[in-house]
PDB file of C-alpha atoms in Angstrom:
ATOM      1  CA  MET A   1     -20.456  -2.220  31.463  1.00  0.00           C
ATOM      2  CA  ALA A   2     -16.881  -3.176  31.449  1.00  0.00           C
ATOM      3  CA  PRO A   3     -14.502  -1.155  33.515  1.00  0.00           C
ATOM      4  CA  VAL A   4     -12.822   1.827  32.265  1.00  0.00           C
ATOM      5  CA  LYS A   5      -9.497   0.538  32.886  1.00  0.00           C
ATOM      6  CA  LEU A   6      -9.729  -2.393  30.858  1.00  0.00           C
ATOM      7  CA  LEU A   7      -7.851  -1.186  27.901  1.00  0.00           C
ATOM      8  CA  LYS A   8      -7.086  -4.824  26.320  1.00  0.00           C
ATOM      9  CA  LEU A   9      -9.175  -7.465  24.741  1.00  0.00           C
ATOM     10  CA  LEU A  10      -9.377 -10.374  27.117  1.00  0.00           C
ATOM     11  CA  VAL A  11      -8.819 -13.710  25.219  1.00  0.00           C
ATOM     12  CA  LEU A  12      -8.908 -17.295  26.949  1.00  0.00           C
ATOM     13  CA  ILE A  13      -5.813 -19.144  26.107  1.00  0.00           C
ATOM     14  CA  GLY A  14      -6.113 -22.895  27.141  1.00  0.00           C
ATOM     15  CA  THR A  15      -6.828 -22.619  30.967  1.00  0.00           C
ATOM     16  CA  SER A  16      -5.399 -18.928  31.424  1.00  0.00           C
ATOM     17  CA  PHE A  17      -6.277 -15.506  30.121  1.00  0.00           C
ATOM     18  CA  ILE A  18      -3.911 -13.135  28.220  1.00  0.00           C
ATOM     19  CA  PHE A  19      -4.559  -9.452  27.392  1.00  0.00           C
ATOM     20  CA  VAL A  20      -4.132  -8.585  23.615  1.00  0.00           C
ATOM     21  CA  PRO A  21      -4.427  -4.649  22.792  1.00  0.00           C
ATOM     22  CA  VAL A  22      -7.178  -3.700  20.354  1.00  0.00           C
ATOM     23  CA  PRO A  23      -6.602  -0.768  17.926  1.00  0.00           C
ATOM     24  CA  SER A  24      -9.210   1.446  19.582  1.00  0.00           C
ATOM     25  CA  PHE A  25      -7.312   1.368  22.675  1.00  0.00           C
ATOM     26  CA  TRP A  26      -3.976   1.370  21.495  1.00  0.00           C
ATOM     27  CA  GLY A  27      -3.414   5.204  22.538  1.00  0.00           C
ATOM     28  CA  LEU A  28      -4.666   4.240  26.295  1.00  0.00           C
ATOM     29  CA  VAL A  29      -2.422   1.252  26.525  1.00  0.00           C
ATOM     30  CA  ASN A  30       0.781   2.982  26.022  1.00  0.00           C
ATOM     31  CA  SER A  31       1.503   6.796  26.700  1.00  0.00           C
ATOM     32  CA  ALA A  32       4.099   6.647  23.876  1.00  0.00           C
ATOM     33  CA  TRP A  33       1.088   5.499  21.651  1.00  0.00           C
ATOM     34  CA  ASN A  34      -0.799   8.564  22.090  1.00  0.00           C
ATOM     35  CA  LEU A  35      -1.180   9.588  18.628  1.00  0.00           C
ATOM     36  CA  CYS A  36      -3.108   6.621  17.980  1.00  0.00           C
ATOM     37  CA  SER A  37      -6.111   8.230  19.992  1.00  0.00           C
ATOM     38  CA  VAL A  38      -5.491  11.866  19.485  1.00  0.00           C
ATOM     39  CA  GLY A  39      -3.673  12.333  16.220  1.00  0.00           C
ATOM     40  CA  LYS A  40      -5.815  14.362  13.593  1.00  0.00           C
ATOM     41  CA  ARG A  41      -3.993  12.574  10.611  1.00  0.00           C
ATOM     42  CA  GLN A  42      -4.333   9.099  10.915  1.00  0.00           C
ATOM     43  CA  SER A  43      -4.768   6.113   8.901  1.00  0.00           C
ATOM     44  CA  PRO A  44      -5.962   4.417   6.896  1.00  0.00           C
ATOM     45  CA  VAL A  45      -8.935   6.299   5.523  1.00  0.00           C
ATOM     46  CA  ASN A  46     -12.297   5.910   3.411  1.00  0.00           C
ATOM     47  CA  ILE A  47     -11.520   7.130   0.064  1.00  0.00           C
ATOM     48  CA  GLU A  48     -14.589   9.028  -1.170  1.00  0.00           C
ATOM     49  CA  THR A  49     -13.902   9.213  -4.787  1.00  0.00           C
ATOM     50  CA  SER A  50     -16.191  12.034  -5.052  1.00  0.00           C
ATOM     51  CA  HIS A  51     -13.963  14.194  -2.935  1.00  0.00           C
ATOM     52  CA  MET A  52     -10.798  13.666  -4.678  1.00  0.00           C
ATOM     53  CA  ILE A  53      -8.919  16.788  -6.185  1.00  0.00           C
ATOM     54  CA  LEU A  54      -6.929  16.681  -9.480  1.00  0.00           C
ATOM     55  CA  ASP A  55      -3.431  17.722  -8.791  1.00  0.00           C
ATOM     56  CA  PRO A  56      -1.785  18.828 -12.283  1.00  0.00           C
ATOM     57  CA  PHE A  57       1.640  18.945 -10.555  1.00  0.00           C
ATOM     58  CA  LEU A  58       1.505  15.298  -9.627  1.00  0.00           C
ATOM     59  CA  THR A  59       4.327  13.505 -11.761  1.00  0.00           C
ATOM     60  CA  PRO A  60       4.365   9.791 -12.237  1.00  0.00           C
ATOM     61  CA  LEU A  61       6.140   7.704  -9.739  1.00  0.00           C
ATOM     62  CA  ARG A  62       9.527   6.785 -10.792  1.00  0.00           C
ATOM     63  CA  ILE A  63      11.053   3.556  -9.407  1.00  0.00           C
ATOM     64  CA  ASN A  64      14.896   2.974  -9.675  1.00  0.00           C
ATOM     65  CA  THR A  65      16.006  -0.652  -8.947  1.00  0.00           C
ATOM     66  CA  GLY A  66      19.375   0.271 -10.512  1.00  0.00           C
ATOM     67  CA  GLY A  67      18.399  -2.459 -12.914  1.00  0.00           C
ATOM     68  CA  ARG A  68      18.936  -5.342 -10.686  1.00  0.00           C
ATOM     69  CA  LYS A  69      16.735  -7.858  -8.853  1.00  0.00           C
ATOM     70  CA  VAL A  70      16.607  -7.898  -5.327  1.00  0.00           C
ATOM     71  CA  SER A  71      16.645 -10.370  -2.413  1.00  0.00           C
ATOM     72  CA  GLY A  72      15.087  -9.984   1.051  1.00  0.00           C
ATOM     73  CA  THR A  73      13.853 -12.052   4.092  1.00  0.00           C
ATOM     74  CA  MET A  74      10.094 -12.778   4.404  1.00  0.00           C
ATOM     75  CA  TYR A  75       8.847 -12.716   8.040  1.00  0.00           C
ATOM     76  CA  ASN A  76       5.577 -13.814  10.285  1.00  0.00           C
ATOM     77  CA  THR A  77       5.744 -10.989  12.508  1.00  0.00           C
ATOM     78  CA  GLY A  78       2.576 -12.170  14.115  1.00  0.00           C
ATOM     79  CA  ARG A  79       0.805  -9.264  13.070  1.00  0.00           C
ATOM     80  CA  HIS A  80       1.515  -9.284   9.330  1.00  0.00           C
ATOM     81  CA  VAL A  81       3.632 -10.752   6.349  1.00  0.00           C
ATOM     82  CA  SER A  82       6.772  -8.708   6.039  1.00  0.00           C
ATOM     83  CA  LEU A  83       9.340  -8.695   3.602  1.00  0.00           C
ATOM     84  CA  ARG A  84      12.425  -6.788   4.338  1.00  0.00           C
ATOM     85  CA  LEU A  85      14.949  -6.127   1.654  1.00  0.00           C
ATOM     86  CA  ASP A  86      18.614  -6.947   2.110  1.00  0.00           C
ATOM     87  CA  LYS A  87      20.551  -3.627   2.588  1.00  0.00           C
ATOM     88  CA  GLU A  88      22.760  -4.040  -0.398  1.00  0.00           C
ATOM     89  CA  HIS A  89      19.854  -4.322  -3.014  1.00  0.00           C
ATOM     90  CA  LEU A  90      18.484  -0.418  -3.126  1.00  0.00           C
ATOM     91  CA  VAL A  91      15.332   0.385  -4.351  1.00  0.00           C
ATOM     92  CA  ASN A  92      14.122   3.844  -4.635  1.00  0.00           C
ATOM     93  CA  ILE A  93      11.131   5.868  -5.487  1.00  0.00           C
ATOM     94  CA  SER A  94      10.466   9.475  -6.541  1.00  0.00           C
ATOM     95  CA  GLY A  95       7.957  11.547  -8.495  1.00  0.00           C
ATOM     96  CA  GLY A  96       4.490  11.840  -7.492  1.00  0.00           C
ATOM     97  CA  PRO A  97       3.807  13.954  -4.242  1.00  0.00           C
ATOM     98  CA  MET A  98       7.433  13.664  -3.196  1.00  0.00           C
ATOM     99  CA  THR A  99      10.183  16.230  -3.118  1.00  0.00           C
ATOM    100  CA  TYR A 100      12.881  13.779  -1.938  1.00  0.00           C
ATOM    101  CA  SER A 101      13.703  10.297  -2.986  1.00  0.00           C
ATOM    102  CA  HIS A 102      12.636   7.332  -0.735  1.00  0.00           C
ATOM    103  CA  ARG A 103      14.154   4.178  -0.160  1.00  0.00           C
ATOM    104  CA  LEU A 104      12.001   1.079  -0.084  1.00  0.00           C
ATOM    105  CA  GLU A 105      12.430  -0.732   3.502  1.00  0.00           C
ATOM    106  CA  GLU A 106       9.603  -3.306   3.794  1.00  0.00           C
ATOM    107  CA  ILE A 107       6.515  -4.493   2.232  1.00  0.00           C
ATOM    108  CA  ARG A 108       3.616  -5.605   4.316  1.00  0.00           C
ATOM    109  CA  LEU A 109       0.560  -7.712   3.580  1.00  0.00           C
ATOM    110  CA  HIS A 110      -3.053  -7.268   5.172  1.00  0.00           C
ATOM    111  CA  PHE A 111      -5.625  -9.518   4.166  1.00  0.00           C
ATOM    112  CA  GLY A 112      -8.975 -10.622   5.689  1.00  0.00           C
ATOM    113  CA  SER A 113     -10.778 -13.988   6.890  1.00  0.00           C
ATOM    114  CA  GLU A 114     -13.124 -13.589   3.835  1.00  0.00           C
ATOM    115  CA  ASP A 115     -12.909 -12.004   0.438  1.00  0.00           C
ATOM    116  CA  SER A 116     -15.103  -9.060   1.235  1.00  0.00           C
ATOM    117  CA  GLN A 117     -12.578  -7.550   3.841  1.00  0.00           C
ATOM    118  CA  GLY A 118      -8.926  -7.398   4.324  1.00  0.00           C
ATOM    119  CA  SER A 119      -7.693  -3.888   2.874  1.00  0.00           C
ATOM    120  CA  GLU A 120      -6.866  -1.283   5.303  1.00  0.00           C
ATOM    121  CA  HIS A 121      -7.938   1.579   3.254  1.00  0.00           C
ATOM    122  CA  LEU A 122     -11.455   1.539   1.925  1.00  0.00           C
ATOM    123  CA  LEU A 123     -12.953   2.784  -1.436  1.00  0.00           C
ATOM    124  CA  ASN A 124     -16.270   4.579  -1.205  1.00  0.00           C
ATOM    125  CA  GLY A 125     -17.064   2.760   1.892  1.00  0.00           C
ATOM    126  CA  GLN A 126     -15.928  -1.057   0.337  1.00  0.00           C
ATOM    127  CA  ALA A 127     -13.018  -3.080   1.220  1.00  0.00           C
ATOM    128  CA  PHE A 128     -10.835  -5.148  -0.955  1.00  0.00           C
ATOM    129  CA  SER A 129      -9.818  -8.520  -0.139  1.00  0.00           C
ATOM    130  CA  GLY A 130      -6.208  -7.472   0.999  1.00  0.00           C
ATOM    131  CA  GLU A 131      -3.647  -4.606   0.546  1.00  0.00           C
ATOM    132  CA  VAL A 132      -0.068  -4.378   0.013  1.00  0.00           C
ATOM    133  CA  GLN A 133       1.933  -1.770   1.657  1.00  0.00           C
ATOM    134  CA  LEU A 134       5.451  -0.510   0.260  1.00  0.00           C
ATOM    135  CA  ILE A 135       7.068   1.332   3.325  1.00  0.00           C
ATOM    136  CA  HIS A 136       9.880   3.800   1.826  1.00  0.00           C
ATOM    137  CA  TYR A 137      12.110   6.264   4.044  1.00  0.00           C
ATOM    138  CA  ASN A 138      13.443   9.538   2.995  1.00  0.00           C
ATOM    139  CA  HIS A 139      17.116   8.613   2.608  1.00  0.00           C
ATOM    140  CA  GLU A 140      18.164  12.014   1.627  1.00  0.00           C
ATOM    141  CA  LEU A 141      17.288  13.709   5.152  1.00  0.00           C
ATOM    142  CA  TYR A 142      17.436  10.728   7.516  1.00  0.00           C
ATOM    143  CA  THR A 143      20.017   7.810   8.032  1.00  0.00           C
ATOM    144  CA  ASN A 144      17.310   4.833   8.561  1.00  0.00           C
ATOM    145  CA  VAL A 145      13.540   4.111   8.568  1.00  0.00           C
ATOM    146  CA  THR A 146      13.402   4.477  12.649  1.00  0.00           C
ATOM    147  CA  GLU A 147      14.652   8.024  12.337  1.00  0.00           C
ATOM    148  CA  ALA A 148      12.798   9.188   9.351  1.00  0.00           C
ATOM    149  CA  ALA A 149       9.395   7.667  11.190  1.00  0.00           C
ATOM    150  CA  LYS A 150       9.404  10.161  13.883  1.00  0.00           C
ATOM    151  CA  SER A 151      10.555  13.072  11.336  1.00  0.00           C
ATOM    152  CA  PRO A 152       8.980  15.521   9.004  1.00  0.00           C
ATOM    153  CA  ASN A 153       8.919  14.243   5.429  1.00  0.00           C
ATOM    154  CA  GLY A 154       9.882  10.980   6.953  1.00  0.00           C
ATOM    155  CA  LEU A 155       8.184   8.018   5.164  1.00  0.00           C
ATOM    156  CA  VAL A 156       6.070   7.167   1.954  1.00  0.00           C
ATOM    157  CA  VAL A 157       3.984   4.279   1.688  1.00  0.00           C
ATOM    158  CA  VAL A 158       2.837   2.999  -1.453  1.00  0.00           C
ATOM    159  CA  SER A 159      -0.488   1.154  -1.216  1.00  0.00           C
ATOM    160  CA  ILE A 160      -1.984  -1.360  -3.481  1.00  0.00           C
ATOM    161  CA  PHE A 161      -5.194  -3.303  -3.175  1.00  0.00           C
ATOM    162  CA  MET A 162      -5.353  -7.161  -3.487  1.00  0.00           C
ATOM    163  CA  LYS A 163      -8.087  -9.090  -5.364  1.00  0.00           C
ATOM    164  CA  VAL A 164      -8.634 -12.728  -5.538  1.00  0.00           C
ATOM    165  CA  SER A 165      -8.670 -13.971  -9.008  1.00  0.00           C
ATOM    166  CA  GLU A 166      -7.555 -16.991 -11.373  1.00  0.00           C
ATOM    167  CA  SER A 167      -4.436 -15.723 -11.866  1.00  0.00           C
ATOM    168  CA  SER A 168      -1.674 -14.015  -9.673  1.00  0.00           C
ATOM    169  CA  ASN A 169       0.650 -11.231  -9.613  1.00  0.00           C
ATOM    170  CA  PRO A 170       4.216 -12.550 -10.468  1.00  0.00           C
ATOM    171  CA  PHE A 171       5.749 -10.802  -7.901  1.00  0.00           C
ATOM    172  CA  LEU A 172       3.199 -12.069  -5.076  1.00  0.00           C
ATOM    173  CA  ASN A 173       3.303 -15.506  -6.829  1.00  0.00           C
ATOM    174  CA  ARG A 174       6.832 -15.876  -5.542  1.00  0.00           C
ATOM    175  CA  MET A 175       5.857 -14.705  -1.896  1.00  0.00           C
ATOM    176  CA  LEU A 176       2.795 -16.834  -1.907  1.00  0.00           C
ATOM    177  CA  ASN A 177       3.433 -20.089  -3.750  1.00  0.00           C
ATOM    178  CA  ARG A 178       3.096 -23.090  -1.548  1.00  0.00           C
ATOM    179  CA  ASP A 179       6.622 -23.620  -0.924  1.00  0.00           C
ATOM    180  CA  THR A 180       7.610 -20.368   0.321  1.00  0.00           C
ATOM    181  CA  ILE A 181       4.499 -19.276   2.083  1.00  0.00           C
ATOM    182  CA  THR A 182       4.446 -22.513   4.463  1.00  0.00           C
ATOM    183  CA  ARG A 183       7.966 -21.669   5.513  1.00  0.00           C
ATOM    184  CA  ILE A 184       6.561 -18.720   7.569  1.00  0.00           C
ATOM    185  CA  THR A 185       3.481 -20.541   9.334  1.00  0.00           C
ATOM    186  CA  TYR A 186       4.474 -19.355  12.829  1.00  0.00           C
ATOM    187  CA  LYS A 187       5.271 -16.198  14.425  1.00  0.00           C
ATOM    188  CA  ASN A 188       9.002 -15.352  14.211  1.00  0.00           C
ATOM    189  CA  ASP A 189       9.270 -17.753  11.323  1.00  0.00           C
ATOM    190  CA  ALA A 190      11.564 -16.229   8.458  1.00  0.00           C
ATOM    191  CA  TYR A 191      12.622 -17.356   4.820  1.00  0.00           C
ATOM    192  CA  LEU A 192      15.002 -15.734   2.239  1.00  0.00           C
ATOM    193  CA  LEU A 193      13.824 -14.970  -1.061  1.00  0.00           C
ATOM    194  CA  GLN A 194      16.066 -14.208  -4.026  1.00  0.00           C
ATOM    195  CA  GLY A 195      15.945 -12.914  -7.546  1.00  0.00           C
ATOM    196  CA  LEU A 196      12.635 -10.577  -6.687  1.00  0.00           C
ATOM    197  CA  ASN A 197      11.807  -7.821  -9.605  1.00  0.00           C
ATOM    198  CA  ILE A 198      10.075  -5.114  -7.503  1.00  0.00           C
ATOM    199  CA  GLU A 199       8.687  -3.573 -10.647  1.00  0.00           C
ATOM    200  CA  GLU A 200       6.680  -6.677 -11.450  1.00  0.00           C
ATOM    201  CA  LEU A 201       4.515  -5.753  -8.088  1.00  0.00           C
ATOM    202  CA  TYR A 202       3.115  -2.912  -9.297  1.00  0.00           C
ATOM    203  CA  PRO A 203      -0.130  -2.996 -11.423  1.00  0.00           C
ATOM    204  CA  GLU A 204      -0.019  -1.575 -15.068  1.00  0.00           C
ATOM    205  CA  THR A 205      -1.177   2.168 -13.994  1.00  0.00           C
ATOM    206  CA  SER A 206       0.274   5.470 -13.578  1.00  0.00           C
ATOM    207  CA  SER A 207      -2.620   6.924 -11.724  1.00  0.00           C
ATOM    208  CA  PHE A 208      -2.829   7.118  -8.396  1.00  0.00           C
ATOM    209  CA  ILE A 209      -4.301   9.098  -5.176  1.00  0.00           C
ATOM    210  CA  THR A 210      -2.082  10.754  -2.426  1.00  0.00           C
ATOM    211  CA  TYR A 211      -2.910  12.114   1.055  1.00  0.00           C
ATOM    212  CA  ASP A 212      -1.028  12.801   4.256  1.00  0.00           C
ATOM    213  CA  GLY A 213      -1.357  10.247   6.985  1.00  0.00           C
ATOM    214  CA  SER A 214       0.250   8.076   9.642  1.00  0.00           C
ATOM    215  CA  MET A 215       1.697   4.512   9.948  1.00  0.00           C
ATOM    216  CA  THR A 216      -1.303   1.931  10.867  1.00  0.00           C
ATOM    217  CA  ILE A 217       0.587   0.113  13.359  1.00  0.00           C
ATOM    218  CA  PRO A 218       1.772   2.064  17.100  1.00  0.00           C
ATOM    219  CA  PRO A 219       2.990   4.695  17.718  1.00  0.00           C
ATOM    220  CA  CYS A 220       1.097   5.869  14.749  1.00  0.00           C
ATOM    221  CA  TYR A 221       3.489   8.682  13.781  1.00  0.00           C
ATOM    222  CA  GLU A 222       1.844  11.086  11.715  1.00  0.00           C
ATOM    223  CA  THR A 223       4.918  11.513   9.051  1.00  0.00           C
ATOM    224  CA  ALA A 224       3.776   9.119   6.174  1.00  0.00           C
ATOM    225  CA  SER A 225       2.574  10.506   2.673  1.00  0.00           C
ATOM    226  CA  TRP A 226       0.183   7.555   1.156  1.00  0.00           C
ATOM    227  CA  ILE A 227       0.122   6.706  -2.354  1.00  0.00           C
ATOM    228  CA  ILE A 228      -2.724   4.442  -3.198  1.00  0.00           C
ATOM    229  CA  MET A 229      -2.806   3.037  -6.752  1.00  0.00           C
ATOM    230  CA  ASN A 230      -5.515   3.202  -9.302  1.00  0.00           C
ATOM    231  CA  LYS A 231      -5.652  -0.617  -9.982  1.00  0.00           C
ATOM    232  CA  PRO A 232      -5.342  -3.840  -7.769  1.00  0.00           C
ATOM    233  CA  VAL A 233      -3.039  -6.849  -7.939  1.00  0.00           C
ATOM    234  CA  TYR A 234      -4.387 -10.211  -8.057  1.00  0.00           C
ATOM    235  CA  ILE A 235      -3.706 -13.447  -6.074  1.00  0.00           C
ATOM    236  CA  THR A 236      -5.320 -16.916  -6.552  1.00  0.00           C
ATOM    237  CA  ARG A 237      -8.087 -18.244  -4.108  1.00  0.00           C
ATOM    238  CA  MET A 238      -5.553 -20.790  -2.799  1.00  0.00           C
ATOM    239  CA  GLN A 239      -3.188 -18.240  -2.284  1.00  0.00           C
ATOM    240  CA  MET A 240      -5.423 -16.103  -0.175  1.00  0.00           C
ATOM    241  CA  HIS A 241      -6.339 -19.293   1.823  1.00  0.00           C
ATOM    242  CA  SER A 242      -2.640 -20.025   2.454  1.00  0.00           C
ATOM    243  CA  LEU A 243      -2.314 -16.604   4.195  1.00  0.00           C
ATOM    244  CA  ARG A 244      -5.186 -17.213   6.056  1.00  0.00           C
ATOM    245  CA  LEU A 245      -3.450 -20.444   7.656  1.00  0.00           C
ATOM    246  CA  LEU A 246      -0.885 -18.324   9.006  1.00  0.00           C
ATOM    247  CA  SER A 247      -0.742 -18.064  12.777  1.00  0.00           C
ATOM    248  CA  GLN A 248      -0.380 -15.033  15.090  1.00  0.00           C
ATOM    249  CA  ASN A 249       1.303 -17.298  17.451  1.00  0.00           C
ATOM    250  CA  GLN A 250       4.274 -19.737  17.952  1.00  0.00           C
ATOM    251  CA  PRO A 251       3.822 -23.475  17.422  1.00  0.00           C
ATOM    252  CA  SER A 252       3.702 -24.150  21.201  1.00  0.00           C
ATOM    253  CA  GLN A 253       0.798 -21.887  21.638  1.00  0.00           C
ATOM    254  CA  ILE A 254      -2.969 -22.135  20.269  1.00  0.00           C
ATOM    255  CA  PHE A 255      -3.745 -21.207  16.660  1.00  0.00           C
ATOM    256  CA  LEU A 256      -5.164 -17.816  16.070  1.00  0.00           C
ATOM    257  CA  SER A 257      -5.163 -16.789  12.277  1.00  0.00           C
ATOM    258  CA  MET A 258      -3.481 -13.647  11.146  1.00  0.00           C
ATOM    259  CA  SER A 259      -6.207 -12.705   8.959  1.00  0.00           C
ATOM    260  CA  ASP A 260      -7.993  -9.336   9.655  1.00  0.00           C
ATOM    261  CA  ASN A 261      -5.161  -7.788  10.429  1.00  0.00           C
ATOM    262  CA  PHE A 262      -6.109  -4.184   9.432  1.00  0.00           C
ATOM    263  CA  ARG A 263      -6.795  -1.167  11.342  1.00  0.00           C
ATOM    264  CA  PRO A 264     -10.077   0.422  11.077  1.00  0.00           C
ATOM    265  CA  VAL A 265     -10.541   3.534   8.972  1.00  0.00           C
ATOM    266  CA  GLN A 266      -9.614   6.893  10.749  1.00  0.00           C
ATOM    267  CA  PRO A 267     -11.551  10.092  10.577  1.00  0.00           C
ATOM    268  CA  LEU A 268     -10.264  12.206   7.494  1.00  0.00           C
ATOM    269  CA  ASN A 269     -10.442  15.582   9.449  1.00  0.00           C
ATOM    270  CA  ASN A 270     -10.714  17.719   6.387  1.00  0.00           C
ATOM    271  CA  ARG A 271      -7.521  16.645   4.716  1.00  0.00           C
ATOM    272  CA  CYS A 272      -7.210  16.850   0.893  1.00  0.00           C
ATOM    273  CA  ILE A 273      -7.054  13.382  -1.170  1.00  0.00           C
ATOM    274  CA  ARG A 274      -5.470  14.341  -4.375  1.00  0.00           C
ATOM    275  CA  THR A 275      -4.956  12.494  -7.656  1.00  0.00           C
ATOM    276  CA  ASN A 276      -3.406  12.458 -10.913  1.00  0.00           C
ATOM    277  CA  ILE A 277      -6.476  11.132 -12.697  1.00  0.00           C
ATOM    278  CA  ASN A 278      -7.417  13.416 -15.284  1.00  0.00           C
ATOM    279  CA  PHE A 279     -11.090  14.311 -14.300  1.00  0.00           C
ATOM    280  CA  SER A 280     -13.262  16.092 -17.280  1.00  0.00           C
ATOM    281  CA  LEU A 281     -13.815  18.779 -14.629  1.00  0.00           C
ATOM    282  CA  GLN A 282     -10.975  21.146 -13.670  1.00  0.00           C
ATOM    283  CA  GLY A 283      -9.397  20.302 -10.473  1.00  0.00           C
ATOM    284  CA  LYS A 284      -9.234  23.206  -8.030  1.00  0.00           C
ATOM    285  CA  ASP A 285      -6.778  24.192  -5.217  1.00  0.00           C
ATOM    286  CA  CYS A 286      -7.357  22.801  -1.774  1.00  0.00           C
ATOM    287  CA  PRO A 287      -7.284  26.106   0.366  1.00  0.00           C
ATOM    288  CA  ASN A 288      -6.554  25.564   4.342  1.00  0.00           C
ATOM    289  CA  ASN A 289      -6.389  21.550   3.413  1.00  0.00           C
ATOM    290  CA  ARG A 290     -10.100  21.283   2.993  1.00  0.00           C
ATOM    291  CA  ALA A 291     -11.543  19.191   0.495  1.00  0.00           C
ATOM    292  CA  GLN A 292     -13.595  20.578  -2.533  1.00  0.00           C
ATOM    293  CA  LYS A 293     -16.082  18.297  -3.519  1.00  0.00           C
ATOM    294  CA  LEU A 294     -15.996  17.270  -7.398  1.00  0.00           C
ATOM    295  CA  GLN A 295     -18.704  15.820  -9.810  1.00  0.00           C
ATOM    296  CA  TYR A 296     -16.663  12.656 -10.143  1.00  0.00           C
ATOM    297  CA  ARG A 297     -17.460  10.703 -13.220  1.00  0.00           C
ATOM    298  CA  GLY A 298     -16.078   7.115 -11.990  1.00  0.00           C
ATOM    299  CA  MET A 299     -12.736   7.259 -13.489  1.00  0.00           C
ATOM    300  CA  PHE A 300     -11.347   5.594 -10.492  1.00  0.00           C
ATOM    301  CA  TYR A 301     -11.161   1.490 -10.443  1.00  0.00           C
ATOM    302  CA  SER A 302     -14.194   0.139  -8.586  1.00  0.00           C
ATOM    303  CA  ARG A 303     -13.728  -2.821  -6.276  1.00  0.00           C
ATOM    304  CA  HIS A 304     -16.239  -4.589  -8.767  1.00  0.00           C
ATOM    305  CA  SER A 305     -14.608  -3.580 -11.993  1.00  0.00           C
ATOM    306  CA  PRO A 306     -13.614  -6.422 -14.186  1.00  0.00           C
ATOM    307  CA  LYS A 307      -9.962  -7.448 -14.372  1.00  0.00           C
ATOM    308  CA  GLN A 308      -8.047  -5.104 -16.979  1.00  0.00           C
TER     309      GLN A 308
END
């Protein structure tokens, strides 16, 4: 049995060993990451559609781009693909479960080494090929995302599942075409993208589910409200292959694919998963934050549903 003090994954690199922290040890590796181990509202989670609660007070999401396209810098962080918007291009979101308006700070991509895995959230125990996460902070209460991430009502993350298909979402096509994605092959590579229409990233649906959780990377602050859209977006098989060719490391180091950059699902711990999908069965309140089982009739998008 490995010693208890072995808190990181031992990896052979060339003729030497390095230590790489794995998610199950995050809370033990660094005391500032304690919530990753002991938190009760951690993300991601497995979404059991039979336990979703209809909330008639959830309004449609409202995306405000000011009628302008945006620019941003795409990074290889070594853990995920990150697109950070330029500060002069403001995109705000409101509605849904939000009391305040939230400002888009970053878009992250998670994906798998094979099509059967890659998303952080699961749907009835099944993963999608990837997951797009749009990270917003509460700009009405806080001055920046760093402050908001530590604070109540600080963050809203819109999550959209990715699925491999013959065609590609127009926004993701800008990010993942060969001329662009090859500019960020190695860790710390960056590339400027201009003329992006954020609204093109969203699937054609106003339906979503929502729950209270955390960020999926350390320090795992439990300050995020998650909004998961009811339909996926699509990328081509070639674009997925290009993502899998991105390296966690710099050019001078051994190649390690960035794929499978998802955190395992965390216990739900009696949190409510609410939805605005109109069930034939009347929704119930969620007393004491305990989920009530509904006779779900399959209105939520299935991983194996045909493209719509």
